[in-house]
Amino acid sequence: MTETMHWQQLISDKRFGLEKYHNPNAGVRSDFQRDYDRLVFSSPFRRLQNKTQVFPLPGSVFVHNRLTHSMEVACVGRSLANEVSNVLREKYALEPWSRKLDDLGDIVAAACLAHDLGNPPFGHSGEKAISTFFSEGAGAFLCNELSYSEWNDLIHFEGNANSLRLLIHQFRGRRPGGFAMTYSMLASIVKYPYESSLSGEADKFGFFTSEKSDYEKIARELGIISRYGENGEVAFARHPLVYIVEAADDICYEVMDIEDAHKLKILTTAEVASLFMGFFDEERKSHMTEVMKTVEDPNEKVSYMRSCVIGRLVSRCAEAFVLHEDEILKGQFVGSLLKHIPSLEREGYARCSELSWEKIYKASDVVDIELAGNQIITYLLGKFIHAVTNPELNYSKLLLSKVPQQYEINAPTLFGRIQAVIDHVSGMTDVYALDLYRKLNGMSLPAV
């Protein structure tokens, strides 16, 4: 008999770490809405405003940072989830738990806000800088000092796994359960629900060794299908809402990166129009062309086309989710929702992706940020790792005195101390990391 997951169990407002205080009777705000609000008011979320998305920050032309990106993903994710829940509520109208489906939009919106919290400074290059520091850099000497699973966590460092850690780890002085988020929201951000030893060449996984048992607890509570590797490695099916969070993220970064590139004059209005119009049939293109005749500002024209593309992709992804719901609940769905939308929109998205790799992600300013970010993160990791592995040295004592108290630099295990360093460095903003780099190099001194 094929295993399947069930919505009545998958939607749970029980809070991680505060299970004994669980009260199923919601107040004015649901617990999922509280998740969203709690994130908005949190320090890690605010710090996203000074973390690079793709293009350098700041500049005379405002482009997306991690915070604005996350807010837009939350908007798109909520809309997509609401379209799905509208259909599912009708399908399951006679079920006593059908009202739980009303919460899908709030769960997804909160998960979208949180999906990038664990990303280090300087964009995706920051992730690579951390992993390569250990796999091919100064941190390679630690290989024989750590367990197989711990070492894999380091050489495949993943922002998604770090987001889960940031949300559920009890940092020093904090309460059990970290942010004490709901089980459903936490499961909805884990795009790769398996441990690092199963990450393969993609370097993708969902939880560090330190959070492995915690995620297993979440998965059991929600009835998420479990799978195990040949050597007993832990893996699970995705929580169904992960597909919606993933689609919202993919839609936003692809479409918004193109709009940002237009503002920065990397792409012309004609190039963007050719890309965005490619998502529509002739009738819709004709209507859009008429609308744009009333607008002279090229940026406004691109903004209008962008909104049309996002709206179309949201509808198509919602349709794909509903069509493949049974496969998703059985853990048999393969690929992303965007891989299962009609060919017109799917090919339009593929063209956008191809052009982005050719003209955006290889743009000079973008590469410059990656090079500088790699250098800064590698340097900071080297200094802090040396300090926690040689804490008796005078310089180590001085440097470690600057680490915020919440990070456990005196953890009883070597892996714990290394994780404290990574927690500190990955939590830095671009500006803070650059400033600290300059200070440690003697390039910046306090005013005397």
Tab-separated table of C-alpha atoms in Angstrom:
chain	number	residue	atom	x	y	z
A	1	MET	CA	0.000	0.000	0.000
A	2	THR	CA	1.343	3.402	-1.025
A	3	GLU	CA	1.984	5.831	1.807
A	4	THR	CA	0.275	9.177	1.663
A	5	MET	CA	0.294	12.381	3.669
A	6	HIS	CA	-2.899	13.987	4.962
A	7	TRP	CA	-3.794	17.667	5.113
A	8	GLN	CA	-5.425	17.399	8.533
A	9	GLN	CA	-2.056	16.313	9.960
A	10	LEU	CA	0.169	18.405	7.675
A	11	ILE	CA	-1.455	21.618	8.929
A	12	SER	CA	-0.448	21.973	12.565
A	13	ASP	CA	-0.197	25.146	14.647
A	14	LYS	CA	1.788	23.418	17.393
A	15	ARG	CA	4.888	25.473	18.188
A	16	PHE	CA	8.332	23.894	18.143
A	17	GLY	CA	9.857	23.972	21.627
A	18	LEU	CA	6.625	25.140	23.247
A	19	GLU	CA	4.552	22.017	22.683
A	20	LYS	CA	3.364	21.832	26.283
A	21	TYR	CA	1.789	25.268	25.949
A	22	HIS	CA	-0.126	24.400	22.788
A	23	ASN	CA	-3.621	25.855	22.675
A	24	PRO	CA	-5.633	24.842	19.588
A	25	ASN	CA	-8.148	27.633	20.192
A	26	ALA	CA	-6.846	30.553	18.132
A	27	GLY	CA	-7.289	34.142	19.225
A	28	VAL	CA	-7.828	37.118	16.950
A	29	ARG	CA	-4.719	36.150	15.011
A	30	SER	CA	-4.002	32.568	14.078
A	31	ASP	CA	-0.676	31.072	15.130
A	32	PHE	CA	0.393	31.133	11.493
A	33	GLN	CA	-0.254	34.873	11.344
A	34	ARG	CA	1.787	35.200	14.525
A	35	ASP	CA	4.627	33.385	12.759
A	36	TYR	CA	4.567	36.027	10.036
A	37	ASP	CA	4.460	38.950	12.451
A	38	ARG	CA	7.185	37.458	14.647
A	39	LEU	CA	9.501	37.251	11.644
A	40	VAL	CA	8.813	40.806	10.508
A	41	PHE	CA	9.805	42.143	13.927
A	42	SER	CA	12.921	39.953	14.256
A	43	SER	CA	16.542	41.091	13.991
A	44	PRO	CA	17.596	38.420	11.435
A	45	PHE	CA	14.797	39.550	9.129
A	46	ARG	CA	15.759	43.230	9.441
A	47	ARG	CA	19.375	42.356	8.639
A	48	LEU	CA	18.264	41.063	5.240
A	49	GLN	CA	17.926	44.683	4.109
A	50	ASN	CA	21.712	44.846	3.937
A	51	LYS	CA	22.406	41.498	2.321
A	52	THR	CA	23.018	41.264	-1.412
A	53	GLN	CA	20.394	39.587	-3.572
A	54	VAL	CA	22.225	39.788	-6.921
A	55	PHE	CA	23.345	43.341	-7.644
A	56	PRO	CA	25.669	45.469	-5.459
A	57	LEU	CA	24.204	47.504	-2.587
A	58	PRO	CA	23.658	50.372	-2.185
A	59	GLY	CA	23.545	52.410	-5.381
A	60	SER	CA	21.882	55.356	-7.057
A	61	VAL	CA	19.373	52.932	-8.582
A	62	PHE	CA	17.482	50.924	-5.985
A	63	VAL	CA	17.601	47.194	-6.682
A	64	HIS	CA	16.447	44.239	-4.643
A	65	ASN	CA	18.139	43.143	-1.480
A	66	ARG	CA	17.337	39.996	0.494
A	67	LEU	CA	14.649	41.760	2.505
A	68	THR	CA	12.666	43.215	-0.404
A	69	HIS	CA	13.029	39.910	-2.227
A	70	SER	CA	11.657	37.975	0.753
A	71	MET	CA	8.702	40.332	1.117
A	72	GLU	CA	7.815	39.965	-2.555
A	73	VAL	CA	8.145	36.180	-2.351
A	74	ALA	CA	5.740	36.254	0.610
A	75	CYS	CA	3.188	38.208	-1.429
A	76	VAL	CA	3.436	35.851	-4.386
A	77	GLY	CA	3.450	32.776	-2.145
A	78	ARG	CA	0.317	33.885	-0.318
A	79	SER	CA	-1.516	34.482	-3.602
A	80	LEU	CA	-0.457	31.120	-4.987
A	81	ALA	CA	-1.418	29.287	-1.795
A	82	ASN	CA	-4.785	31.034	-1.667
A	83	GLU	CA	-5.565	29.950	-5.234
A	84	VAL	CA	-4.722	26.384	-4.242
A	85	SER	CA	-6.732	26.497	-1.017
A	86	ASN	CA	-9.803	27.859	-2.847
A	87	VAL	CA	-9.882	24.713	-4.961
A	88	LEU	CA	-8.988	22.311	-2.150
A	89	ARG	CA	-11.640	23.728	0.184
A	90	GLU	CA	-14.277	22.869	-2.379
A	91	LYS	CA	-12.778	19.418	-2.963
A	92	TYR	CA	-12.709	18.618	0.771
A	93	ALA	CA	-15.788	20.616	1.768
A	94	LEU	CA	-17.409	17.656	3.575
A	95	GLU	CA	-14.334	16.850	5.661
A	96	PRO	CA	-14.483	18.044	9.296
A	97	TRP	CA	-10.967	19.502	8.993
A	98	SER	CA	-11.559	21.414	5.739
A	99	ARG	CA	-11.328	24.806	7.459
A	100	LYS	CA	-7.665	24.109	8.115
A	101	LEU	CA	-7.097	24.772	4.427
A	102	ASP	CA	-7.914	28.447	5.042
A	103	ASP	CA	-4.494	28.725	6.703
A	104	LEU	CA	-2.417	27.740	3.674
A	105	GLY	CA	-1.844	31.348	2.605
A	106	ASP	CA	-0.597	32.417	6.037
A	107	ILE	CA	1.683	29.379	6.439
A	108	VAL	CA	3.257	29.920	3.031
A	109	ALA	CA	3.634	33.690	3.490
A	110	ALA	CA	5.545	33.172	6.751
A	111	ALA	CA	7.712	30.441	5.208
A	112	CYS	CA	8.523	32.748	2.295
A	113	LEU	CA	9.628	35.486	4.687
A	114	ALA	CA	11.938	33.011	6.415
A	115	HIS	CA	13.332	31.119	3.439
A	116	ASP	CA	16.494	33.258	3.093
A	117	LEU	CA	17.198	34.022	6.761
A	118	GLY	CA	20.167	31.649	6.861
A	119	ASN	CA	21.913	33.006	3.789
A	120	PRO	CA	25.322	34.577	4.473
A	121	PRO	CA	26.333	38.022	3.173
A	122	PHE	CA	27.243	38.691	-0.473
A	123	GLY	CA	24.581	36.567	-2.139
A	124	HIS	CA	24.889	32.931	-3.123
A	125	SER	CA	28.651	33.313	-3.460
A	126	GLY	CA	28.721	33.542	0.349
A	127	GLU	CA	27.462	29.968	0.612
A	128	LYS	CA	30.159	28.767	-1.752
A	129	ALA	CA	32.836	30.710	0.122
A	130	ILE	CA	31.927	28.936	3.368
A	131	SER	CA	31.856	25.444	1.880
A	132	THR	CA	35.085	25.864	-0.090
A	133	PHE	CA	36.895	27.297	2.942
A	134	PHE	CA	36.628	23.794	4.364
A	135	SER	CA	36.790	21.667	1.216
A	136	GLU	CA	39.744	23.352	-0.470
A	137	GLY	CA	40.860	26.203	1.780
A	138	ALA	CA	42.428	26.852	5.159
A	139	GLY	CA	39.770	24.832	6.982
A	140	ALA	CA	40.699	21.565	5.261
A	141	PHE	CA	42.896	20.574	8.225
A	142	LEU	CA	39.728	19.926	10.251
A	143	CYS	CA	38.643	16.983	8.097
A	144	ASN	CA	40.148	14.331	10.352
A	145	GLU	CA	38.946	16.059	13.522
A	146	LEU	CA	35.233	15.731	12.740
A	147	SER	CA	32.757	12.953	12.046
A	148	TYR	CA	31.770	12.066	8.493
A	149	SER	CA	28.373	13.769	8.809
A	150	GLU	CA	29.809	16.894	10.463
A	151	TRP	CA	32.413	17.279	7.743
A	152	ASN	CA	29.777	16.893	5.050
A	153	ASP	CA	27.738	19.669	6.681
A	154	LEU	CA	30.702	22.024	6.341
A	155	ILE	CA	31.884	21.237	2.821
A	156	HIS	CA	28.314	21.386	1.488
A	157	PHE	CA	27.205	24.414	3.526
A	158	GLU	CA	23.636	25.287	2.524
A	159	GLY	CA	21.670	28.455	3.307
A	160	ASN	CA	18.394	26.534	3.447
A	161	ALA	CA	19.675	24.249	6.201
A	162	ASN	CA	21.072	27.290	7.966
A	163	SER	CA	17.634	28.961	7.870
A	164	LEU	CA	16.132	26.000	9.712
A	165	ARG	CA	18.946	26.128	12.284
A	166	LEU	CA	18.457	29.852	12.812
A	167	LEU	CA	14.757	29.310	13.464
A	168	ILE	CA	14.892	26.308	15.816
A	169	HIS	CA	18.316	26.303	17.520
A	170	GLN	CA	18.355	27.487	21.121
A	171	PHE	CA	21.144	30.037	20.963
A	172	ARG	CA	22.630	31.070	24.290
A	173	GLY	CA	20.178	33.115	26.322
A	174	ARG	CA	17.242	32.249	24.061
A	175	ARG	CA	14.178	30.159	24.763
A	176	PRO	CA	13.741	26.502	23.782
A	177	GLY	CA	12.686	26.101	20.176
A	178	GLY	CA	14.457	29.227	18.992
A	179	PHE	CA	11.800	31.359	17.312
A	180	ALA	CA	9.181	28.802	18.466
A	181	MET	CA	7.548	28.678	15.045
A	182	THR	CA	4.706	26.366	14.098
A	183	TYR	CA	5.570	22.900	12.867
A	184	SER	CA	3.911	23.449	9.477
A	185	MET	CA	5.730	26.695	8.806
A	186	LEU	CA	9.114	25.126	9.659
A	187	ALA	CA	8.532	22.127	7.402
A	188	SER	CA	7.495	24.445	4.563
A	189	ILE	CA	10.956	26.000	4.240
A	190	VAL	CA	12.878	22.712	3.978
A	191	LYS	CA	13.343	22.353	0.224
A	192	TYR	CA	15.795	19.461	0.480
A	193	PRO	CA	14.536	17.241	3.331
A	194	TYR	CA	17.583	15.047	3.756
A	195	GLU	CA	20.985	15.194	5.436
A	196	SER	CA	24.186	16.475	3.845
A	197	SER	CA	25.618	13.058	3.002
A	198	LEU	CA	22.827	12.749	0.410
A	199	SER	CA	23.424	16.205	-1.090
A	200	GLY	CA	25.308	14.963	-4.138
A	201	GLU	CA	26.971	17.342	-6.587
A	202	ALA	CA	24.215	19.929	-6.142
A	203	ASP	CA	25.391	20.623	-2.545
A	204	LYS	CA	21.756	20.840	-1.431
A	205	PHE	CA	20.353	19.487	1.824
A	206	GLY	CA	17.830	20.535	4.434
A	207	PHE	CA	19.255	20.172	7.941
A	208	PHE	CA	22.619	19.993	9.651
A	209	THR	CA	23.612	17.070	11.860
A	210	SER	CA	22.868	19.301	14.851
A	211	GLU	CA	19.221	19.731	13.764
A	212	LYS	CA	18.676	16.233	12.368
A	213	SER	CA	16.697	14.878	15.323
A	214	ASP	CA	14.685	18.113	15.496
A	215	TYR	CA	13.569	17.821	11.888
A	216	GLU	CA	12.746	14.144	12.393
A	217	LYS	CA	10.482	15.237	15.245
A	218	ILE	CA	8.763	17.801	13.024
A	219	ALA	CA	8.310	15.269	10.224
A	220	ARG	CA	6.807	12.663	12.560
A	221	GLU	CA	4.370	15.188	13.998
A	222	LEU	CA	3.159	16.194	10.531
A	223	GLY	CA	3.073	12.691	9.070
A	224	ILE	CA	5.669	13.454	6.403
A	225	ILE	CA	6.732	10.324	4.550
A	226	SER	CA	10.180	9.117	5.602
A	227	ARG	CA	12.807	7.542	3.384
A	228	TYR	CA	16.250	6.259	4.204
A	229	GLY	CA	19.442	5.959	2.175
A	230	GLU	CA	21.377	2.743	1.616
A	231	ASN	CA	23.511	3.431	4.683
A	232	GLY	CA	20.671	4.577	6.893
A	233	GLU	CA	20.862	8.267	5.960
A	234	VAL	CA	17.756	10.204	6.892
A	235	ALA	CA	15.540	11.586	4.142
A	236	PHE	CA	11.896	12.588	3.800
A	237	ALA	CA	9.362	13.568	1.201
A	238	ARG	CA	8.759	17.290	0.965
A	239	HIS	CA	5.964	18.921	2.914
A	240	PRO	CA	3.487	19.808	0.119
A	241	LEU	CA	3.694	23.534	0.836
A	242	VAL	CA	7.419	23.507	0.043
A	243	TYR	CA	6.452	23.347	-3.634
A	244	ILE	CA	4.482	26.574	-3.298
A	245	VAL	CA	7.263	28.378	-1.403
A	246	GLU	CA	9.782	27.189	-3.986
A	247	ALA	CA	7.618	28.345	-6.897
A	248	ALA	CA	7.099	31.782	-5.347
A	249	ASP	CA	10.854	32.152	-4.829
A	250	ASP	CA	11.686	30.995	-8.363
A	251	ILE	CA	9.105	33.316	-9.911
A	252	CYS	CA	10.295	36.342	-7.973
A	253	TYR	CA	14.022	36.018	-8.350
A	254	GLU	CA	13.837	35.264	-12.073
A	255	VAL	CA	11.357	37.962	-13.008
A	256	MET	CA	12.591	40.625	-10.589
A	257	ASP	CA	16.251	40.111	-11.501
A	258	ILE	CA	15.318	40.932	-15.072
A	259	GLU	CA	13.476	44.083	-13.986
A	260	ASP	CA	16.496	45.132	-11.891
A	261	ALA	CA	18.799	44.493	-14.860
A	262	HIS	CA	16.611	46.778	-16.952
A	263	LYS	CA	16.832	49.561	-14.371
A	264	LEU	CA	20.607	49.179	-14.364
A	265	LYS	CA	20.627	49.288	-18.188
A	266	ILE	CA	22.101	45.815	-18.480
A	267	LEU	CA	19.037	44.867	-20.540
A	268	THR	CA	17.169	47.117	-22.968
A	269	THR	CA	13.420	47.679	-22.848
A	270	ALA	CA	13.114	45.792	-26.141
A	271	GLU	CA	14.974	42.774	-24.732
A	272	VAL	CA	12.756	42.670	-21.650
A	273	ALA	CA	9.584	43.130	-23.713
A	274	SER	CA	10.598	40.233	-25.946
A	275	LEU	CA	11.110	38.021	-22.890
A	276	PHE	CA	7.990	39.005	-20.963
A	277	MET	CA	5.635	39.026	-23.934
A	278	GLY	CA	6.745	35.468	-24.658
A	279	PHE	CA	4.567	34.219	-21.800
A	280	PHE	CA	1.318	35.126	-23.592
A	281	ASP	CA	-0.748	34.235	-26.644
A	282	GLU	CA	-1.377	36.740	-29.429
A	283	GLU	CA	-4.685	37.984	-28.028
A	284	ARG	CA	-3.216	38.802	-24.622
A	285	LYS	CA	-0.117	40.345	-26.201
A	286	SER	CA	-2.322	42.623	-28.280
A	287	HIS	CA	-4.179	43.781	-25.173
A	288	MET	CA	-0.954	44.401	-23.265
A	289	THR	CA	0.485	46.380	-26.186
A	290	GLU	CA	-2.577	48.642	-26.170
A	291	VAL	CA	-2.241	49.218	-22.434
A	292	MET	CA	1.421	50.135	-22.768
A	293	LYS	CA	0.624	52.764	-25.386
A	294	THR	CA	-0.838	54.803	-22.528
A	295	VAL	CA	2.500	54.714	-20.654
A	296	GLU	CA	5.659	56.568	-21.723
A	297	ASP	CA	8.053	55.626	-18.923
A	298	PRO	CA	10.018	52.500	-19.991
A	299	ASN	CA	10.369	51.385	-16.357
A	300	GLU	CA	6.603	51.522	-15.925
A	301	LYS	CA	6.106	49.479	-19.074
A	302	VAL	CA	8.468	46.830	-17.724
A	303	SER	CA	6.712	46.971	-14.352
A	304	TYR	CA	3.342	46.353	-16.022
A	305	MET	CA	4.663	43.410	-18.046
A	306	ARG	CA	6.354	42.007	-14.948
A	307	SER	CA	3.084	42.051	-13.000
A	308	CYS	CA	1.328	40.267	-15.861
A	309	VAL	CA	4.016	37.570	-15.996
A	310	ILE	CA	3.903	36.983	-12.248
A	311	GLY	CA	0.106	36.768	-12.291
A	312	ARG	CA	0.190	34.234	-15.109
A	313	LEU	CA	2.858	32.085	-13.448
A	314	VAL	CA	0.993	32.123	-10.132
A	315	SER	CA	-2.170	30.845	-11.801
A	316	ARG	CA	-0.339	28.167	-13.774
A	317	CYS	CA	1.603	26.925	-10.729
A	318	ALA	CA	-1.600	26.768	-8.680
A	319	GLU	CA	-3.204	24.705	-11.432
A	320	ALA	CA	-0.177	22.393	-11.510
A	321	PHE	CA	-0.308	21.890	-7.742
A	322	VAL	CA	-3.994	20.985	-7.767
A	323	LEU	CA	-3.580	18.708	-10.789
A	324	HIS	CA	-0.711	16.811	-9.141
A	325	GLU	CA	-1.962	16.972	-5.547
A	326	ASP	CA	-2.248	13.198	-5.225
A	327	GLU	CA	1.369	12.665	-6.351
A	328	ILE	CA	2.549	15.425	-4.026
A	329	LEU	CA	0.775	13.904	-1.026
A	330	LYS	CA	2.288	10.510	-1.837
A	331	GLY	CA	5.781	11.989	-2.152
A	332	GLN	CA	5.959	10.924	-5.786
A	333	PHE	CA	5.961	14.322	-7.493
A	334	VAL	CA	9.182	14.974	-9.407
A	335	GLY	CA	10.639	18.418	-10.079
A	336	SER	CA	9.263	21.873	-9.314
A	337	LEU	CA	5.794	23.216	-10.101
A	338	LEU	CA	7.326	25.397	-12.821
A	339	LYS	CA	8.437	22.223	-14.601
A	340	HIS	CA	4.795	21.153	-14.861
A	341	ILE	CA	3.105	24.286	-16.198
A	342	PRO	CA	1.916	24.520	-19.862
A	343	SER	CA	4.627	24.731	-22.513
A	344	LEU	CA	4.015	28.394	-23.435
A	345	GLU	CA	4.786	29.645	-19.927
A	346	ARG	CA	7.389	26.962	-19.230
A	347	GLU	CA	9.371	27.907	-22.333
A	348	GLY	CA	8.992	31.594	-21.502
A	349	TYR	CA	10.510	30.978	-18.085
A	350	ALA	CA	13.334	28.930	-19.620
A	351	ARG	CA	14.213	31.823	-21.957
A	352	CYS	CA	14.341	34.202	-18.997
A	353	SER	CA	16.592	31.812	-17.109
A	354	GLU	CA	18.929	31.383	-20.062
A	355	LEU	CA	19.291	35.130	-20.598
A	356	SER	CA	19.830	35.719	-16.876
A	357	TRP	CA	22.820	33.383	-16.854
A	358	GLU	CA	24.239	34.985	-19.982
A	359	LYS	CA	23.787	38.676	-19.186
A	360	ILE	CA	22.923	39.152	-15.501
A	361	TYR	CA	24.756	36.673	-13.310
A	362	LYS	CA	27.949	37.147	-15.300
A	363	ALA	CA	27.712	40.951	-15.312
A	364	SER	CA	30.899	42.684	-14.167
A	365	ASP	CA	29.398	44.241	-11.019
A	366	VAL	CA	27.852	40.931	-9.978
A	367	VAL	CA	31.140	39.052	-10.417
A	368	ASP	CA	32.980	41.804	-8.525
A	369	ILE	CA	30.667	41.313	-5.538
A	370	GLU	CA	31.236	37.556	-5.657
A	371	LEU	CA	35.017	37.982	-5.740
A	372	ALA	CA	35.080	40.528	-2.925
A	373	GLY	CA	32.563	38.566	-0.848
A	374	ASN	CA	34.550	35.370	-1.231
A	375	GLN	CA	37.705	37.105	-0.060
A	376	ILE	CA	36.015	38.741	2.936
A	377	ILE	CA	34.184	35.628	4.152
A	378	THR	CA	37.241	33.413	3.657
A	379	TYR	CA	39.375	35.833	5.658
A	380	LEU	CA	36.870	36.154	8.507
A	381	LEU	CA	36.369	32.400	8.739
A	382	GLY	CA	40.120	31.885	8.849
A	383	LYS	CA	40.549	34.298	11.733
A	384	PHE	CA	37.626	33.010	13.798
A	385	ILE	CA	38.298	29.296	13.167
A	386	HIS	CA	41.920	29.809	14.228
A	387	ALA	CA	40.687	31.573	17.361
A	388	VAL	CA	38.242	28.862	18.475
A	389	THR	CA	40.792	26.114	17.803
A	390	ASN	CA	43.509	28.065	19.653
A	391	PRO	CA	41.551	29.932	22.332
A	392	GLU	CA	44.531	30.250	24.676
A	393	LEU	CA	46.339	32.709	22.372
A	394	ASN	CA	46.191	36.398	23.234
A	395	TYR	CA	44.897	37.429	19.799
A	396	SER	CA	42.231	34.720	19.994
A	397	LYS	CA	40.991	36.068	23.313
A	398	LEU	CA	40.769	39.586	21.900
A	399	LEU	CA	38.950	38.474	18.754
A	400	LEU	CA	36.507	36.131	20.509
A	401	SER	CA	35.599	38.879	22.980
A	402	LYS	CA	33.959	40.670	20.052
A	403	VAL	CA	31.649	37.743	19.207
A	404	PRO	CA	28.045	38.311	20.359
A	405	GLN	CA	27.164	36.323	23.474
A	406	GLN	CA	24.451	34.273	21.769
A	407	TYR	CA	27.050	32.304	19.777
A	408	GLU	CA	28.532	29.364	21.674
A	409	ILE	CA	32.220	29.856	20.909
A	410	ASN	CA	33.076	27.842	24.041
A	411	ALA	CA	30.863	24.898	23.077
A	412	PRO	CA	32.108	21.553	24.467
A	413	THR	CA	32.643	20.048	21.001
A	414	LEU	CA	34.855	21.215	18.157
A	415	PHE	CA	31.928	21.028	15.726
A	416	GLY	CA	29.855	23.156	18.065
A	417	ARG	CA	32.556	25.831	18.143
A	418	ILE	CA	32.894	25.775	14.364
A	419	GLN	CA	29.136	26.119	14.021
A	420	ALA	CA	29.226	29.113	16.370
A	421	VAL	CA	31.722	30.777	14.020
A	422	ILE	CA	29.547	30.028	10.996
A	423	ASP	CA	26.458	31.261	12.850
A	424	HIS	CA	28.261	34.541	13.505
A	425	VAL	CA	29.699	35.026	10.004
A	426	SER	CA	26.551	33.948	8.129
A	427	GLY	CA	24.460	36.314	10.231
A	428	MET	CA	26.550	39.338	9.252
A	429	THR	CA	25.306	41.955	6.813
A	430	ASP	CA	27.454	42.891	3.835
A	431	VAL	CA	28.415	46.201	5.467
A	432	TYR	CA	29.279	44.656	8.843
A	433	ALA	CA	31.396	41.928	7.247
A	434	LEU	CA	33.283	44.485	5.150
A	435	ASP	CA	33.801	46.770	8.136
A	436	LEU	CA	35.111	43.926	10.306
A	437	TYR	CA	37.398	42.779	7.486
A	438	ARG	CA	38.891	46.249	7.276
A	439	LYS	CA	39.352	46.508	11.032
A	440	LEU	CA	41.060	43.146	11.346
A	441	ASN	CA	43.381	44.103	8.505
A	442	GLY	CA	44.233	47.416	10.179
A	443	MET	CA	42.640	49.325	7.284
A	444	SER	CA	40.019	50.956	9.497
A	445	LEU	CA	40.572	52.280	12.998
A	446	PRO	CA	38.299	53.972	15.518
A	447	ALA	CA	38.617	57.751	15.649
A	448	VAL	CA	41.293	58.768	18.124
